[in-house]
Amino acid sequence: MSVGRVRLSVASLPAYRPGKSADQAEQEHGIGDAIKLASNENPYPPAPSVIEAVMGAVSGVNRYPDHLAVELRNAIAAWLGVTSEQVTVGCGSVGLLRQICMAYLDPGDEVVFPWLSFEAYPIAVQTMGAESVAVPLVNHRFDMDAVAAAVTERTKMVLLATPNNPTGTAVSSAAIATLVERIDDDVLVVVDEAYRELADPALGDPVTDLLPHHNNVVVFRTFSKAYGLAGLRSGYAIADPEVIVNLDKLLLPFTNNQLGQVAALAAIGAGDEIRPTLDLLIGERSRVVAALTESGWQLPDAQANFVYLPTGERTSEIYLRLEEQGVVTRPFPGEGIRVTIGSPSENDRFLRALTGVR
Ligand SMILES: *Cc1c(COP(=O)(O)O)cnc(C)c1O
């Protein structure tokens, strides 16, 4: 007998699996000194001015935060050159993903996305009783023709993670524009740019390239990855004001926590202070890609803060051999292994551990 009468679509959901922690791996294998390269976290703390702002705000947490995070919205709008009505803030971009699914999906509706992609997508879709339409990658990249062809009258939304998690490949705003022009304009096209700051700027900017021409384009961004604020949960969306109003109706009260708002504001205020960290991560990514390529790996283009090893059938075996050596990565069984770019010494450890495996 089960307790209560859980919704069918929830009962059949898999439990969310966050990346394994270093502590957990140490306990399981009886080792010390494990490192976690499993959750695409920034290995470095936020800018000093951001830390200072957060510390200064801690004593005020007896008060509820501003539910709508108005000051932060205004700052994001000014930063990006859009209006405040085009911006909303959520509990990370995954919070916004939940809100947009709640706002737009009825049971039986379809959501199209390339696959492999972000593991949160099918969960958010299924939660609403809607159906995921997964479009296979070709050579670890999006097949944008196939994505367009998969859109039917039942499609409410297309989800595009660029750079894609876990393969790291990206699509240009020009390629997204072509897709948008091929499908009905009442289908929302969500461009999830969690890793935007690490990608090649030549790919374009959906906010300036697409939003002025297509009111069905929604852009998700976050302070979690490049800005090193994953623990404070500040994500944001830029979209048509009508979409923003609907997302705001479903914002969990006060979920934009006070420290997250303060940190995001300070991160915007810090401007280029983040640049050296980004340059370091991008430089390390190039170094890791070069080392892997030299030892014979054929990798998809890496545009985010991780690399993707197409290990296929050997995925579980290679993942385990790395973990036994204290390097915790993220496996996608039967497909590949995603390895986050860490500090230079962590990246060296990963490269050394992998050499022994192959
Ligand atoms: C990490 C990640 C997110 C989550 O970002 P939060 O703002 O921390 O919720 C969203 N989308 C993709 C594709 C990601 O990889």
mmCIF file of C-alpha atoms and ligand atoms in Angstrom:
data_model
loop_
_atom_site.group_PDB
_atom_site.id
_atom_site.type_symbol
_atom_site.label_atom_id
_atom_site.label_comp_id
_atom_site.label_asym_id
_atom_site.label_seq_id
_atom_site.Cartn_x
_atom_site.Cartn_y
_atom_site.Cartn_z
ATOM 1 C CA MET A 1 0.000 0.000 0.000
ATOM 2 C CA SER A 2 1.418 3.376 -0.908
ATOM 3 C CA VAL A 3 0.914 6.438 1.262
ATOM 4 C CA GLY A 4 -1.614 8.836 -0.191
ATOM 5 C CA ARG A 5 -2.455 8.766 -3.894
ATOM 6 C CA VAL A 6 0.524 10.231 -5.685
ATOM 7 C CA ARG A 7 0.029 11.515 -9.243
ATOM 8 C CA LEU A 8 0.917 8.904 -11.851
ATOM 9 C CA SER A 9 3.345 11.243 -13.606
ATOM 10 C CA VAL A 10 5.208 11.800 -10.335
ATOM 11 C CA ALA A 11 5.235 8.137 -9.270
ATOM 12 C CA SER A 12 6.965 7.214 -12.529
ATOM 13 C CA LEU A 13 9.623 9.943 -12.255
ATOM 14 C CA PRO A 14 13.159 8.829 -11.531
ATOM 15 C CA ALA A 15 14.607 10.407 -8.363
ATOM 16 C CA TYR A 16 16.936 13.304 -9.225
ATOM 17 C CA ARG A 17 20.583 12.285 -8.879
ATOM 18 C CA PRO A 18 22.954 15.144 -8.138
ATOM 19 C CA GLY A 19 26.648 14.605 -8.900
ATOM 20 C CA LYS A 20 28.367 12.359 -6.373
ATOM 21 C CA SER A 21 30.326 14.258 -3.727
ATOM 22 C CA ALA A 22 34.040 13.742 -3.127
ATOM 23 C CA ASP A 23 33.243 12.600 0.453
ATOM 24 C CA GLN A 24 30.893 9.925 -0.814
ATOM 25 C CA ALA A 25 33.483 8.591 -3.264
ATOM 26 C CA GLU A 26 36.132 8.533 -0.530
ATOM 27 C CA GLN A 27 33.879 6.468 1.735
ATOM 28 C CA GLU A 28 32.823 4.062 -1.009
ATOM 29 C CA HIS A 29 36.374 3.314 -2.152
ATOM 30 C CA GLY A 30 38.229 3.725 1.140
ATOM 31 C CA ILE A 31 40.419 6.487 -0.306
ATOM 32 C CA GLY A 32 41.294 10.050 0.709
ATOM 33 C CA ASP A 33 41.780 13.205 -1.315
ATOM 34 C CA ALA A 34 39.005 12.671 -3.892
ATOM 35 C CA ILE A 35 38.036 15.569 -6.161
ATOM 36 C CA LYS A 36 34.619 16.344 -7.624
ATOM 37 C CA LEU A 37 34.491 17.213 -11.315
ATOM 38 C CA ALA A 38 30.877 16.110 -11.599
ATOM 39 C CA SER A 39 28.569 19.137 -11.388
ATOM 40 C CA ASN A 40 30.106 21.811 -13.634
ATOM 41 C CA GLU A 41 30.778 24.024 -10.661
ATOM 42 C CA ASN A 42 33.244 26.880 -10.824
ATOM 43 C CA PRO A 43 36.294 25.720 -8.801
ATOM 44 C CA TYR A 44 36.899 29.293 -7.652
ATOM 45 C CA PRO A 45 34.948 31.410 -5.160
ATOM 46 C CA PRO A 46 33.035 34.485 -6.353
ATOM 47 C CA ALA A 47 34.774 37.873 -6.763
ATOM 48 C CA PRO A 48 35.921 39.387 -3.402
ATOM 49 C CA SER A 49 33.426 42.253 -3.725
ATOM 50 C CA VAL A 50 30.605 39.711 -4.111
ATOM 51 C CA ILE A 51 31.673 37.811 -1.004
ATOM 52 C CA GLU A 52 31.845 41.082 0.917
ATOM 53 C CA ALA A 53 28.337 42.076 -0.169
ATOM 54 C CA VAL A 54 26.918 38.691 0.860
ATOM 55 C CA MET A 55 28.668 38.803 4.240
ATOM 56 C CA GLY A 56 27.226 42.262 4.810
ATOM 57 C CA ALA A 57 23.702 41.019 4.079
ATOM 58 C CA VAL A 58 23.727 37.972 6.353
ATOM 59 C CA SER A 59 22.520 39.838 9.427
ATOM 60 C CA GLY A 60 19.366 40.896 7.552
ATOM 61 C CA VAL A 61 18.059 37.417 6.835
ATOM 62 C CA ASN A 62 15.429 37.606 9.576
ATOM 63 C CA ARG A 63 13.408 39.576 6.975
ATOM 64 C CA TYR A 64 11.749 38.102 3.892
ATOM 65 C CA PRO A 65 13.476 39.104 0.685
ATOM 66 C CA ASP A 66 11.807 41.147 -2.068
ATOM 67 C CA HIS A 67 9.613 38.477 -3.695
ATOM 68 C CA LEU A 68 9.981 39.947 -7.189
ATOM 69 C CA ALA A 69 13.647 40.950 -6.761
ATOM 70 C CA VAL A 70 12.863 44.304 -8.380
ATOM 71 C CA GLU A 71 16.272 45.893 -7.837
ATOM 72 C CA LEU A 72 17.991 42.881 -9.390
ATOM 73 C CA ARG A 73 15.592 42.815 -12.343
ATOM 74 C CA ASN A 74 16.248 46.484 -12.998
ATOM 75 C CA ALA A 75 19.994 45.913 -12.812
ATOM 76 C CA ILE A 76 19.855 42.945 -15.199
ATOM 77 C CA ALA A 77 17.704 44.933 -17.620
ATOM 78 C CA ALA A 78 20.131 47.882 -17.625
ATOM 79 C CA TRP A 79 23.092 45.490 -17.947
ATOM 80 C CA LEU A 80 21.607 43.757 -20.998
ATOM 81 C CA GLY A 81 19.922 46.746 -22.609
ATOM 82 C CA VAL A 82 16.348 45.451 -22.302
ATOM 83 C CA THR A 83 13.362 46.699 -20.281
ATOM 84 C CA SER A 84 12.660 45.497 -16.733
ATOM 85 C CA GLU A 85 9.359 44.059 -18.012
ATOM 86 C CA GLN A 86 11.402 41.654 -20.135
ATOM 87 C CA VAL A 87 13.294 40.225 -17.157
ATOM 88 C CA THR A 88 12.461 37.836 -14.347
ATOM 89 C CA VAL A 89 14.586 36.191 -11.682
ATOM 90 C CA GLY A 90 14.177 32.618 -10.478
ATOM 91 C CA CYS A 91 15.559 30.041 -8.073
ATOM 92 C CA GLY A 92 18.353 29.207 -10.494
ATOM 93 C CA SER A 93 17.448 28.690 -14.115
ATOM 94 C CA VAL A 94 16.054 25.287 -13.131
ATOM 95 C CA GLY A 95 13.453 27.165 -11.079
ATOM 96 C CA LEU A 96 12.498 29.117 -14.196
ATOM 97 C CA LEU A 97 12.355 25.872 -16.183
ATOM 98 C CA ARG A 98 9.791 24.544 -13.694
ATOM 99 C CA GLN A 99 7.790 27.776 -13.903
ATOM 100 C CA ILE A 100 7.683 27.836 -17.690
ATOM 101 C CA CYS A 101 6.569 24.197 -17.781
ATOM 102 C CA MET A 102 3.834 24.937 -15.229
ATOM 103 C CA ALA A 103 2.718 27.994 -17.170
ATOM 104 C CA TYR A 104 2.567 26.498 -20.647
ATOM 105 C CA LEU A 105 2.147 22.701 -20.490
ATOM 106 C CA ASP A 106 -1.104 20.804 -20.266
ATOM 107 C CA PRO A 107 -1.244 16.989 -20.171
ATOM 108 C CA GLY A 108 -0.585 15.626 -23.655
ATOM 109 C CA ASP A 109 1.329 18.667 -24.908
ATOM 110 C CA GLU A 110 4.712 17.991 -26.451
ATOM 111 C CA VAL A 111 8.089 19.520 -25.733
ATOM 112 C CA VAL A 112 10.842 19.015 -28.287
ATOM 113 C CA PHE A 113 14.512 18.963 -27.347
ATOM 114 C CA PRO A 114 17.722 17.451 -28.679
ATOM 115 C CA TRP A 115 18.937 14.481 -26.637
ATOM 116 C CA LEU A 116 21.382 14.009 -24.912
ATOM 117 C CA SER A 117 20.788 17.265 -23.168
ATOM 118 C CA PHE A 118 20.118 18.640 -19.692
ATOM 119 C CA GLU A 119 18.687 15.895 -17.478
ATOM 120 C CA ALA A 120 16.232 18.304 -15.821
ATOM 121 C CA TYR A 121 14.246 18.736 -19.068
ATOM 122 C CA PRO A 122 12.387 15.395 -19.271
ATOM 123 C CA ILE A 123 11.680 15.571 -15.519
ATOM 124 C CA ALA A 124 10.134 19.064 -15.711
ATOM 125 C CA VAL A 125 8.065 18.030 -18.743
ATOM 126 C CA GLN A 126 6.830 14.741 -17.292
ATOM 127 C CA THR A 127 5.914 16.460 -14.035
ATOM 128 C CA MET A 128 3.234 18.365 -15.950
ATOM 129 C CA GLY A 129 1.930 15.200 -17.631
ATOM 130 C CA ALA A 130 3.299 16.487 -20.936
ATOM 131 C CA GLU A 131 5.423 14.466 -23.346
ATOM 132 C CA SER A 132 9.095 14.798 -24.214
ATOM 133 C CA VAL A 133 10.070 14.436 -27.859
ATOM 134 C CA ALA A 134 13.794 13.670 -27.853
ATOM 135 C CA VAL A 135 15.634 14.421 -31.107
ATOM 136 C CA PRO A 136 18.865 12.385 -31.400
ATOM 137 C CA LEU A 137 22.158 14.251 -31.624
ATOM 138 C CA VAL A 138 24.321 13.745 -34.697
ATOM 139 C CA ASN A 139 28.030 13.551 -33.868
ATOM 140 C CA HIS A 140 27.192 14.879 -30.376
ATOM 141 C CA ARG A 141 25.719 18.038 -31.956
ATOM 142 C CA PHE A 142 22.187 19.332 -32.383
ATOM 143 C CA ASP A 143 20.522 18.380 -35.651
ATOM 144 C CA MET A 144 18.528 21.586 -36.081
ATOM 145 C CA ASP A 145 16.693 20.306 -39.190
ATOM 146 C CA ALA A 146 15.499 17.304 -37.208
ATOM 147 C CA VAL A 147 14.453 19.592 -34.323
ATOM 148 C CA ALA A 148 12.349 21.699 -36.714
ATOM 149 C CA ALA A 149 10.846 18.553 -38.247
ATOM 150 C CA ALA A 150 9.867 17.219 -34.810
ATOM 151 C CA VAL A 151 7.668 20.264 -34.080
ATOM 152 C CA THR A 152 3.981 19.442 -34.603
ATOM 153 C CA GLU A 153 0.641 21.023 -33.713
ATOM 154 C CA ARG A 154 0.985 19.447 -30.276
ATOM 155 C CA THR A 155 4.351 21.124 -29.595
ATOM 156 C CA LYS A 156 4.213 23.913 -27.026
ATOM 157 C CA MET A 157 7.902 24.409 -26.474
ATOM 158 C CA VAL A 158 11.392 23.697 -27.802
ATOM 159 C CA LEU A 159 14.265 23.521 -25.298
ATOM 160 C CA LEU A 160 17.774 24.263 -26.557
ATOM 161 C CA ALA A 161 20.710 24.178 -24.153
ATOM 162 C CA THR A 162 23.588 26.036 -25.758
ATOM 163 C CA PRO A 163 26.338 25.206 -24.930
ATOM 164 C CA ASN A 164 24.700 21.826 -24.444
ATOM 165 C CA ASN A 165 25.024 19.891 -21.225
ATOM 166 C CA PRO A 166 26.588 17.258 -21.337
ATOM 167 C CA THR A 167 28.204 17.366 -24.801
ATOM 168 C CA GLY A 168 29.478 20.973 -24.620
ATOM 169 C CA THR A 169 28.624 21.821 -28.234
ATOM 170 C CA ALA A 170 26.884 25.100 -29.074
ATOM 171 C CA VAL A 171 24.557 26.461 -31.747
ATOM 172 C CA SER A 172 24.754 30.027 -33.105
ATOM 173 C CA SER A 173 21.945 32.561 -32.851
ATOM 174 C CA ALA A 174 21.788 32.400 -36.642
ATOM 175 C CA ALA A 175 21.018 28.665 -36.471
ATOM 176 C CA ILE A 176 18.372 29.306 -33.813
ATOM 177 C CA ALA A 177 16.858 32.074 -35.983
ATOM 178 C CA THR A 178 16.539 29.618 -38.871
ATOM 179 C CA LEU A 179 14.721 27.174 -36.602
ATOM 180 C CA VAL A 180 12.425 29.885 -35.226
ATOM 181 C CA GLU A 181 11.502 30.966 -38.736
ATOM 182 C CA ARG A 182 10.612 27.405 -39.717
ATOM 183 C CA ILE A 183 8.165 26.709 -36.877
ATOM 184 C CA ASP A 184 4.868 28.233 -35.730
ATOM 185 C CA ASP A 185 5.314 31.457 -33.786
ATOM 186 C CA ASP A 186 3.106 30.228 -30.953
ATOM 187 C CA VAL A 187 5.728 27.629 -30.013
ATOM 188 C CA LEU A 188 8.063 28.931 -27.294
ATOM 189 C CA VAL A 189 11.753 28.464 -28.062
ATOM 190 C CA VAL A 190 13.688 28.410 -24.798
ATOM 191 C CA VAL A 191 17.408 29.056 -25.211
ATOM 192 C CA ASP A 192 19.132 27.837 -22.045
ATOM 193 C CA GLU A 193 22.477 29.616 -21.855
ATOM 194 C CA ALA A 194 23.754 28.423 -18.474
ATOM 195 C CA TYR A 195 27.326 28.460 -19.826
ATOM 196 C CA ARG A 196 27.082 31.492 -22.112
ATOM 197 C CA GLU A 197 30.027 33.377 -20.537
ATOM 198 C CA LEU A 198 32.390 30.516 -21.438
ATOM 199 C CA ALA A 199 31.321 30.115 -25.055
ATOM 200 C CA ASP A 200 32.759 31.684 -28.204
ATOM 201 C CA PRO A 201 31.259 35.212 -28.515
ATOM 202 C CA ALA A 202 31.119 34.687 -32.303
ATOM 203 C CA LEU A 203 28.103 32.393 -31.712
ATOM 204 C CA GLY A 204 26.070 35.569 -31.213
ATOM 205 C CA ASP A 205 23.718 36.833 -28.523
ATOM 206 C CA PRO A 206 20.115 35.570 -28.579
ATOM 207 C CA VAL A 207 18.980 38.568 -26.517
ATOM 208 C CA THR A 208 20.069 41.101 -29.123
ATOM 209 C CA ASP A 209 19.949 38.851 -32.214
ATOM 210 C CA LEU A 210 16.607 37.091 -31.667
ATOM 211 C CA LEU A 211 14.401 38.736 -29.035
ATOM 212 C CA PRO A 212 13.735 41.968 -30.971
ATOM 213 C CA HIS A 213 12.394 39.936 -33.920
ATOM 214 C CA HIS A 214 10.733 36.928 -32.267
ATOM 215 C CA ASN A 215 8.487 37.303 -29.232
ATOM 216 C CA ASN A 216 8.362 33.519 -28.756
ATOM 217 C CA VAL A 217 12.068 33.287 -27.873
ATOM 218 C CA VAL A 218 12.879 32.946 -24.153
ATOM 219 C CA VAL A 219 16.473 33.131 -22.891
ATOM 220 C CA PHE A 220 17.560 31.536 -19.591
ATOM 221 C CA ARG A 221 20.827 32.583 -17.945
ATOM 222 C CA THR A 222 22.348 32.064 -14.516
ATOM 223 C CA PHE A 223 24.896 33.284 -11.994
ATOM 224 C CA SER A 224 25.606 29.674 -10.976
ATOM 225 C CA LYS A 225 28.371 28.670 -13.340
ATOM 226 C CA ALA A 226 30.628 31.463 -14.624
ATOM 227 C CA TYR A 227 29.975 33.711 -11.616
ATOM 228 C CA GLY A 228 30.563 30.928 -9.093
ATOM 229 C CA LEU A 229 27.240 31.405 -7.281
ATOM 230 C CA ALA A 230 25.692 27.924 -7.670
ATOM 231 C CA GLY A 231 25.002 27.724 -3.923
ATOM 232 C CA LEU A 232 22.919 30.910 -3.863
ATOM 233 C CA ARG A 233 20.475 30.004 -6.675
ATOM 234 C CA SER A 234 20.100 33.065 -8.889
ATOM 235 C CA GLY A 235 18.977 32.494 -12.443
ATOM 236 C CA TYR A 236 17.148 34.866 -14.777
ATOM 237 C CA ALA A 237 15.065 34.891 -17.913
ATOM 238 C CA ILE A 238 14.751 37.463 -20.684
ATOM 239 C CA ALA A 239 11.557 37.235 -22.727
ATOM 240 C CA ASP A 240 8.470 39.032 -23.983
ATOM 241 C CA PRO A 241 6.698 40.872 -21.105
ATOM 242 C CA GLU A 242 3.651 38.609 -21.516
ATOM 243 C CA VAL A 243 5.780 35.506 -20.906
ATOM 244 C CA ILE A 244 7.413 37.215 -17.924
ATOM 245 C CA VAL A 245 3.991 37.938 -16.366
ATOM 246 C CA ASN A 246 3.054 34.269 -16.659
ATOM 247 C CA LEU A 247 6.349 33.088 -15.187
ATOM 248 C CA ASP A 248 5.932 35.521 -12.288
ATOM 249 C CA LYS A 249 2.500 34.128 -11.424
ATOM 250 C CA LEU A 250 4.212 30.814 -10.669
ATOM 251 C CA LEU A 251 7.208 32.116 -8.757
ATOM 252 C CA LEU A 252 7.331 30.275 -5.438
ATOM 253 C CA PRO A 253 6.974 33.005 -2.773
ATOM 254 C CA PHE A 254 10.366 34.403 -1.709
ATOM 255 C CA THR A 255 12.294 31.685 -3.537
ATOM 256 C CA ASN A 256 14.729 34.348 -4.774
ATOM 257 C CA ASN A 257 16.535 34.379 -1.478
ATOM 258 C CA GLN A 258 18.034 37.529 -0.010
ATOM 259 C CA LEU A 259 21.676 36.468 -0.284
ATOM 260 C CA GLY A 260 21.195 35.283 -3.853
ATOM 261 C CA GLN A 261 19.742 38.667 -4.823
ATOM 262 C CA VAL A 262 22.543 40.574 -3.105
ATOM 263 C CA ALA A 263 25.205 38.354 -4.658
ATOM 264 C CA ALA A 264 23.811 38.662 -8.184
ATOM 265 C CA LEU A 265 23.584 42.454 -7.852
ATOM 266 C CA ALA A 266 27.176 42.585 -6.616
ATOM 267 C CA ALA A 267 28.308 40.273 -9.448
ATOM 268 C CA ILE A 268 26.820 42.675 -11.999
ATOM 269 C CA GLY A 269 28.424 45.580 -10.144
ATOM 270 C CA ALA A 270 31.812 43.835 -10.163
ATOM 271 C CA GLY A 271 31.856 43.997 -13.956
ATOM 272 C CA ASP A 272 35.121 42.643 -15.361
ATOM 273 C CA GLU A 273 36.382 41.364 -12.015
ATOM 274 C CA ILE A 274 35.226 37.913 -13.165
ATOM 275 C CA ARG A 275 37.314 38.056 -16.373
ATOM 276 C CA PRO A 276 40.563 36.531 -15.015
ATOM 277 C CA THR A 277 38.623 33.553 -13.636
ATOM 278 C CA LEU A 278 36.847 33.009 -16.950
ATOM 279 C CA ASP A 279 40.125 33.308 -18.880
ATOM 280 C CA LEU A 280 41.731 30.793 -16.549
ATOM 281 C CA LEU A 281 38.875 28.303 -17.006
ATOM 282 C CA ILE A 282 38.828 28.744 -20.773
ATOM 283 C CA GLY A 283 42.627 28.348 -20.892
ATOM 284 C CA GLU A 284 42.435 25.186 -18.810
ATOM 285 C CA ARG A 285 39.698 23.845 -21.056
ATOM 286 C CA SER A 286 41.986 24.336 -24.092
ATOM 287 C CA ARG A 287 44.841 22.634 -22.280
ATOM 288 C CA VAL A 288 42.701 19.629 -21.269
ATOM 289 C CA VAL A 289 41.221 19.313 -24.767
ATOM 290 C CA ALA A 290 44.712 19.463 -26.324
ATOM 291 C CA ALA A 291 46.070 16.812 -23.940
ATOM 292 C CA LEU A 292 43.130 14.483 -24.585
ATOM 293 C CA THR A 293 43.280 15.000 -28.343
ATOM 294 C CA GLU A 294 46.986 14.223 -28.304
ATOM 295 C CA SER A 295 46.315 10.934 -26.567
ATOM 296 C CA GLY A 296 43.796 9.940 -29.223
ATOM 297 C CA TRP A 297 40.401 11.062 -27.933
ATOM 298 C CA GLN A 298 38.001 12.526 -30.470
ATOM 299 C CA LEU A 299 36.042 15.100 -28.514
ATOM 300 C CA PRO A 300 33.055 17.205 -29.473
ATOM 301 C CA ASP A 301 33.732 20.966 -29.500
ATOM 302 C CA ALA A 302 33.924 22.073 -25.848
ATOM 303 C CA GLN A 303 32.210 25.467 -25.357
ATOM 304 C CA ALA A 304 31.408 25.286 -21.626
ATOM 305 C CA ASN A 305 33.334 24.507 -18.427
ATOM 306 C CA PHE A 306 33.540 20.766 -19.079
ATOM 307 C CA VAL A 307 34.705 18.208 -21.622
ATOM 308 C CA TYR A 308 32.711 15.232 -22.889
ATOM 309 C CA LEU A 309 34.398 11.893 -23.436
ATOM 310 C CA PRO A 310 32.411 9.752 -25.882
ATOM 311 C CA THR A 311 33.119 6.491 -24.057
ATOM 312 C CA GLY A 312 30.052 4.599 -25.357
ATOM 313 C CA GLU A 313 29.823 1.032 -24.043
ATOM 314 C CA ARG A 314 32.883 1.554 -21.820
ATOM 315 C CA THR A 315 31.308 4.457 -19.921
ATOM 316 C CA SER A 316 30.539 2.709 -16.633
ATOM 317 C CA GLU A 317 33.896 0.919 -16.566
ATOM 318 C CA ILE A 318 35.953 4.055 -17.265
ATOM 319 C CA TYR A 319 33.857 6.126 -14.865
ATOM 320 C CA LEU A 320 34.508 3.620 -12.085
ATOM 321 C CA ARG A 321 38.262 3.434 -12.784
ATOM 322 C CA LEU A 322 38.442 7.241 -12.511
ATOM 323 C CA GLU A 323 36.405 7.239 -9.325
ATOM 324 C CA GLU A 324 38.616 4.572 -7.737
ATOM 325 C CA GLN A 325 41.492 6.985 -8.303
ATOM 326 C CA GLY A 326 39.557 9.737 -6.538
ATOM 327 C CA VAL A 327 38.333 11.600 -9.620
ATOM 328 C CA VAL A 328 34.547 11.890 -9.524
ATOM 329 C CA THR A 329 32.991 12.659 -12.919
ATOM 330 C CA ARG A 330 29.477 12.410 -14.355
ATOM 331 C CA PRO A 331 28.635 9.281 -16.365
ATOM 332 C CA PHE A 332 25.851 8.974 -18.943
ATOM 333 C CA PRO A 333 25.603 5.177 -19.177
ATOM 334 C CA GLY A 334 26.183 3.819 -22.677
ATOM 335 C CA GLU A 335 26.955 7.325 -23.960
ATOM 336 C CA GLY A 336 29.814 9.252 -22.413
ATOM 337 C CA ILE A 337 31.439 10.930 -19.429
ATOM 338 C CA ARG A 338 31.227 14.629 -18.608
ATOM 339 C CA VAL A 339 34.232 16.044 -16.788
ATOM 340 C CA THR A 340 34.113 19.528 -15.291
ATOM 341 C CA ILE A 341 37.129 21.814 -15.754
ATOM 342 C CA GLY A 342 38.557 22.341 -12.283
ATOM 343 C CA SER A 343 41.695 24.039 -11.001
ATOM 344 C CA PRO A 344 44.941 23.282 -12.918
ATOM 345 C CA SER A 345 46.002 20.664 -10.359
ATOM 346 C CA GLU A 346 42.577 18.996 -10.423
ATOM 347 C CA ASN A 347 42.694 18.875 -14.205
ATOM 348 C CA ASP A 348 46.147 17.305 -14.033
ATOM 349 C CA ARG A 349 44.797 14.661 -11.684
ATOM 350 C CA PHE A 350 42.003 13.849 -14.091
ATOM 351 C CA LEU A 351 44.382 13.602 -17.064
ATOM 352 C CA ARG A 352 46.752 11.354 -15.107
ATOM 353 C CA ALA A 353 43.931 9.127 -13.895
ATOM 354 C CA LEU A 354 42.569 8.763 -17.414
ATOM 355 C CA THR A 355 45.964 7.807 -18.870
ATOM 356 C CA GLY A 356 46.002 4.744 -16.663
ATOM 357 C CA VAL A 357 42.538 3.720 -17.767
ATOM 358 C CA ARG A 358 42.929 3.616 -21.482
HETATM 359 C C1 LIG B 1 23.773 23.891 -14.669
HETATM 360 C C2 LIG B 1 22.682 24.088 -15.661
HETATM 361 C C3 LIG B 1 21.559 24.813 -15.317
HETATM 362 C C4 LIG B 1 21.270 25.129 -13.875
HETATM 363 O O1 LIG B 1 21.508 26.387 -13.547
HETATM 364 P P1 LIG B 1 20.947 26.977 -12.157
HETATM 365 O O2 LIG B 1 20.841 28.402 -12.482
HETATM 366 O O3 LIG B 1 21.979 26.657 -11.127
HETATM 367 O O4 LIG B 1 19.633 26.366 -11.843
HETATM 368 C C5 LIG B 1 20.617 25.093 -16.276
HETATM 369 N N1 LIG B 1 20.754 24.621 -17.528
HETATM 370 C C6 LIG B 1 21.803 23.868 -17.880
HETATM 371 C C7 LIG B 1 21.905 23.366 -19.269
HETATM 372 C C8 LIG B 1 22.793 23.577 -16.951
HETATM 373 O O5 LIG B 1 23.804 22.781 -17.283
#
